[in-house]
Tab-separated table of C-alpha atoms in Angstrom:
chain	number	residue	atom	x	y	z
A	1	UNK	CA	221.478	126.399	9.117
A	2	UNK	CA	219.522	123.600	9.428
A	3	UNK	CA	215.607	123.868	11.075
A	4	UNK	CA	214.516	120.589	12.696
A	5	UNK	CA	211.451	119.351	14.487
A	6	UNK	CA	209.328	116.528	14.564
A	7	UNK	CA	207.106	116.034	11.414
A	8	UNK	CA	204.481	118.621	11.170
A	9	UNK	CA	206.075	120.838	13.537
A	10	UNK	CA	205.870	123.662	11.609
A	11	UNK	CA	209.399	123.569	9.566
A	12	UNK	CA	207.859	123.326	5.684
A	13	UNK	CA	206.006	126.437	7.111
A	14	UNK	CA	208.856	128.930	8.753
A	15	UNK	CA	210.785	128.287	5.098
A	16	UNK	CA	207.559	129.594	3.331
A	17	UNK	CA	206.929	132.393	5.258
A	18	UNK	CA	210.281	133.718	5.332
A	19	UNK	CA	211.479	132.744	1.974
A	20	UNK	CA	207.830	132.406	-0.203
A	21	UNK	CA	207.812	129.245	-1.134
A	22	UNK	CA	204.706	128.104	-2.366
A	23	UNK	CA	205.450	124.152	-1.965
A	24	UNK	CA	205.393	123.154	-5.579
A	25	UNK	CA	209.018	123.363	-6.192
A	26	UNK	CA	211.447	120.529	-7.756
A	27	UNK	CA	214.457	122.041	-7.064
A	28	UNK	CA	216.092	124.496	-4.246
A	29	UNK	CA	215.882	128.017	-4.000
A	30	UNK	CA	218.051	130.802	-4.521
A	31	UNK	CA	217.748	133.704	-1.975
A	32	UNK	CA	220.748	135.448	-2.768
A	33	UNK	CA	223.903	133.295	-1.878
A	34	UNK	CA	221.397	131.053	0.622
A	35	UNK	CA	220.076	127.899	-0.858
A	36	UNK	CA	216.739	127.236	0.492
A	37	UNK	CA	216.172	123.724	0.538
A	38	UNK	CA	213.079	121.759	1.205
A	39	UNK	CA	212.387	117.742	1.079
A	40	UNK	CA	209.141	118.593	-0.381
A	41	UNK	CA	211.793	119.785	-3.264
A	42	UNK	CA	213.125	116.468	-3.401
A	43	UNK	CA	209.673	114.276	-3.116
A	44	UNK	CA	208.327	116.690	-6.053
A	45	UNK	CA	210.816	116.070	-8.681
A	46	UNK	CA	211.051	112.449	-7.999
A	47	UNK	CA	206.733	112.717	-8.333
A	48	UNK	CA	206.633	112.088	-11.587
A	49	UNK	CA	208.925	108.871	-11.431
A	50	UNK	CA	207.976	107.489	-8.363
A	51	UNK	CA	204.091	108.065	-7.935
A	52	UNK	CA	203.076	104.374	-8.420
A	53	UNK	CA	205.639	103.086	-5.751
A	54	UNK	CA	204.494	102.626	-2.163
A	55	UNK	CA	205.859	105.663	0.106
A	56	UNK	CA	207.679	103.362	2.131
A	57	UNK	CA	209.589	102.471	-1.409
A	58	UNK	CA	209.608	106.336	-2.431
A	59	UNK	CA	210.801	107.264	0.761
A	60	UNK	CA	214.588	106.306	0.882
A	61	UNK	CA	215.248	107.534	-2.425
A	62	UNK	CA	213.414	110.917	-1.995
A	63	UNK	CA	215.781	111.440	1.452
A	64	UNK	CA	218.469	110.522	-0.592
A	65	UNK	CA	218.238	112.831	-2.940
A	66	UNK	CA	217.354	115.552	-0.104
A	67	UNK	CA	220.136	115.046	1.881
A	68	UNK	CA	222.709	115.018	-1.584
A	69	UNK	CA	220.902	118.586	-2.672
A	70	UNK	CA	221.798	119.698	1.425
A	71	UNK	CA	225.755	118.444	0.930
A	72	UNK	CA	225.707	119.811	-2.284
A	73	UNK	CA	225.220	122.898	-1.597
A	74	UNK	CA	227.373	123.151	1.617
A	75	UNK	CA	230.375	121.899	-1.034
A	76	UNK	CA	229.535	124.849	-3.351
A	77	UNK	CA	230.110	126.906	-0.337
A	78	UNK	CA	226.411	128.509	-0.030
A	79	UNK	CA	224.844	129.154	2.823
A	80	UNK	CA	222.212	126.357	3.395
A	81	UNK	CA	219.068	126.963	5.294
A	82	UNK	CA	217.326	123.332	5.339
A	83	UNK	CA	214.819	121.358	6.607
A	84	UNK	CA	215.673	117.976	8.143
A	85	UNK	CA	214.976	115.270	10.432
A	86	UNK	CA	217.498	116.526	13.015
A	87	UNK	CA	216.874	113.197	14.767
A	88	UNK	CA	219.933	111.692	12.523
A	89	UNK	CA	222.566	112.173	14.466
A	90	UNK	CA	224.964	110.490	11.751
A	91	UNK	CA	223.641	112.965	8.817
A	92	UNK	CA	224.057	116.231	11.168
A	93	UNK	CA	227.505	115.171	12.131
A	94	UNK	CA	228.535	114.554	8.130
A	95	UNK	CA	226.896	118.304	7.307
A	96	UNK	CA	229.445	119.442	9.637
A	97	UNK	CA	231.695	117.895	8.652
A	98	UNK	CA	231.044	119.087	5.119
A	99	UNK	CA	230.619	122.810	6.266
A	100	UNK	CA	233.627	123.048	8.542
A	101	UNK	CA	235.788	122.259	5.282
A	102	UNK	CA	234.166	125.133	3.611
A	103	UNK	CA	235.164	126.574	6.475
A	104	UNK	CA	231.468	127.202	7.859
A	105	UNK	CA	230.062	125.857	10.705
A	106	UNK	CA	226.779	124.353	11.340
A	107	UNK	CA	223.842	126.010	13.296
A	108	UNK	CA	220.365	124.451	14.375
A	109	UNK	CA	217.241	125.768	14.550
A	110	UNK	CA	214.921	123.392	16.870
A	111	UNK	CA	211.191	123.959	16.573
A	112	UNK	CA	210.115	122.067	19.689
A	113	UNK	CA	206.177	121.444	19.787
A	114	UNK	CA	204.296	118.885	21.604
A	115	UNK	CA	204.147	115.397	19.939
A	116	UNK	CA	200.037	115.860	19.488
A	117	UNK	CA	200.570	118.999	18.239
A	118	UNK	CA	203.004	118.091	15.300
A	119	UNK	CA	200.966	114.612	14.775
A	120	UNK	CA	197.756	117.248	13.956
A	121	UNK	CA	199.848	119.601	11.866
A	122	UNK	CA	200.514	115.861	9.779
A	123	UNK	CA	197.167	115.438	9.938
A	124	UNK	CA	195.868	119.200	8.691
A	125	UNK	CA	198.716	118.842	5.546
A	126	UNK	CA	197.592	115.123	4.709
A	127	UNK	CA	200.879	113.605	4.955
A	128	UNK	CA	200.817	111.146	7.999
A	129	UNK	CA	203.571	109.451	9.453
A	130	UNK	CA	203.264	105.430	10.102
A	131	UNK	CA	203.189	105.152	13.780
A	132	UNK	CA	205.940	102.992	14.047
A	133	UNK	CA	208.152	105.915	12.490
A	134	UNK	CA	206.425	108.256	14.414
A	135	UNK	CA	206.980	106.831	17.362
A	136	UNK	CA	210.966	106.381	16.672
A	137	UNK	CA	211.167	110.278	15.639
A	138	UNK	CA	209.214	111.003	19.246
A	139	UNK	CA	211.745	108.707	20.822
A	140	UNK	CA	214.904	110.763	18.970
A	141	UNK	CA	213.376	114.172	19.480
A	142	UNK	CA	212.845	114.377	23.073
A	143	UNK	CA	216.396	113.439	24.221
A	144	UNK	CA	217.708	115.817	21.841
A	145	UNK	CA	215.718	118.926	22.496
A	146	UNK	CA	216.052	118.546	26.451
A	147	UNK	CA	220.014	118.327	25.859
A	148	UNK	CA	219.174	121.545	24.028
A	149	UNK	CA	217.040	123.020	26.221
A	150	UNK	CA	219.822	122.390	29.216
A	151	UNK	CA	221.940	124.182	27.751
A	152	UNK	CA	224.208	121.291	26.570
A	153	UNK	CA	226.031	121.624	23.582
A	154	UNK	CA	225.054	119.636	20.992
A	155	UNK	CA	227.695	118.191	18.953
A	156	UNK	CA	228.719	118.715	15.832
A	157	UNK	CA	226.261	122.191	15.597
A	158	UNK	CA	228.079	125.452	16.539
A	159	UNK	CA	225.247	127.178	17.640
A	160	UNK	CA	221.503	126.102	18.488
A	161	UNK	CA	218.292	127.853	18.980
A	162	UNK	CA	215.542	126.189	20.561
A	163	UNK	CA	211.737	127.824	18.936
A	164	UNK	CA	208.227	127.017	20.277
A	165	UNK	CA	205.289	127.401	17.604
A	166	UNK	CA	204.900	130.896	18.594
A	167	UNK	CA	208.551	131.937	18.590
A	168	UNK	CA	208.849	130.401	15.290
A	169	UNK	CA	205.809	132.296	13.951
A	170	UNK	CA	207.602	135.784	15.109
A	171	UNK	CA	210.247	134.464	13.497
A	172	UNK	CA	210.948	137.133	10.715
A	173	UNK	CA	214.733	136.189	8.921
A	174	UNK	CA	217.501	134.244	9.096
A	175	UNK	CA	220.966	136.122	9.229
A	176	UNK	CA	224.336	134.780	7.900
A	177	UNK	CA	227.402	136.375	9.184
């Protein structure tokens, strides 16, 4: 399961509620088989290396290591709820590819907000975006979440549910079957 938005739409924040993060984690966590994974995981651990490299330098390697922990886990044959980008087509398509030879499939949560409201939920956590990026993920996002919202099926995910900020935040678990 992966949950994607646009930054500061609210995804960091569903995996806390429902599985307690508290955001100072270096590594994924366990709830039961389910790895809970978080790039905030990834940009922690890499902290203490990386701190006096610009973001933009930080960056690629702290995805990296993200999107490794995501595959990883999908090999070991967990369940996998994760936040991502979602506006990669080529990375959703390889974690379904990864899952369907576990034989698992992969399922999307979208948490579809308005562009000014994720840009002020970057602004209230103090992690900005560069608008250039920004702008890119806006450009990626609203294709995909009105194929979504259509009804379209969204290849490679099995399944996909489409959340709003307050459907998310009466969101209260996250079944495997």
């Amino acid at each position: 399961m992966l949950v994607a938005g646009l930054p500061g739409s609210g995804k960091s924040t569903l995996l806390n509620r429902l599985y307690g993060l508290r955001g100072d984690e270096t590594a994924p966590v366990r709830a039961g088989n389910v790895r809970v994974i978080d790039s905030r995981q990834s940009r922690n651990w890499w902290a203490r290396f990386l701190g006096p490299l610009p973001v933009r330098l930080r960056t690629p390697i702290v995805q990296s290591t993200h999107v490794w922990r995501i595959g990883r886990a999908i090999v070991a044959g967990h369940g996998v709820v994760a936040h991502t980008r979602g506006t990669w087509p080529h990375i959703l398509h390889g974690f379904a590819w990864l899952a369907r030879r576990r034989g698992g499939r992969l399922h999307l949560i979208l948490i579809d907000v308005a562009p000014e409201t994720a840009r002020a939920g970057q602004y209230a956590r103090g992690r900005v975006v560069a608008a250039a990026l920004w702008a890119r993920h806006c450009r990626r996002w609203r294709p995909l979440i009105a194929r979504a919202r259509s009804g379209a099926p969204l290849p490679p995910a099995a399944g996909v549910t489409v959340l709003d900020r307050d459907a998310a935040d009466r969101l209260q678990a996250i079944h495997f079957s």
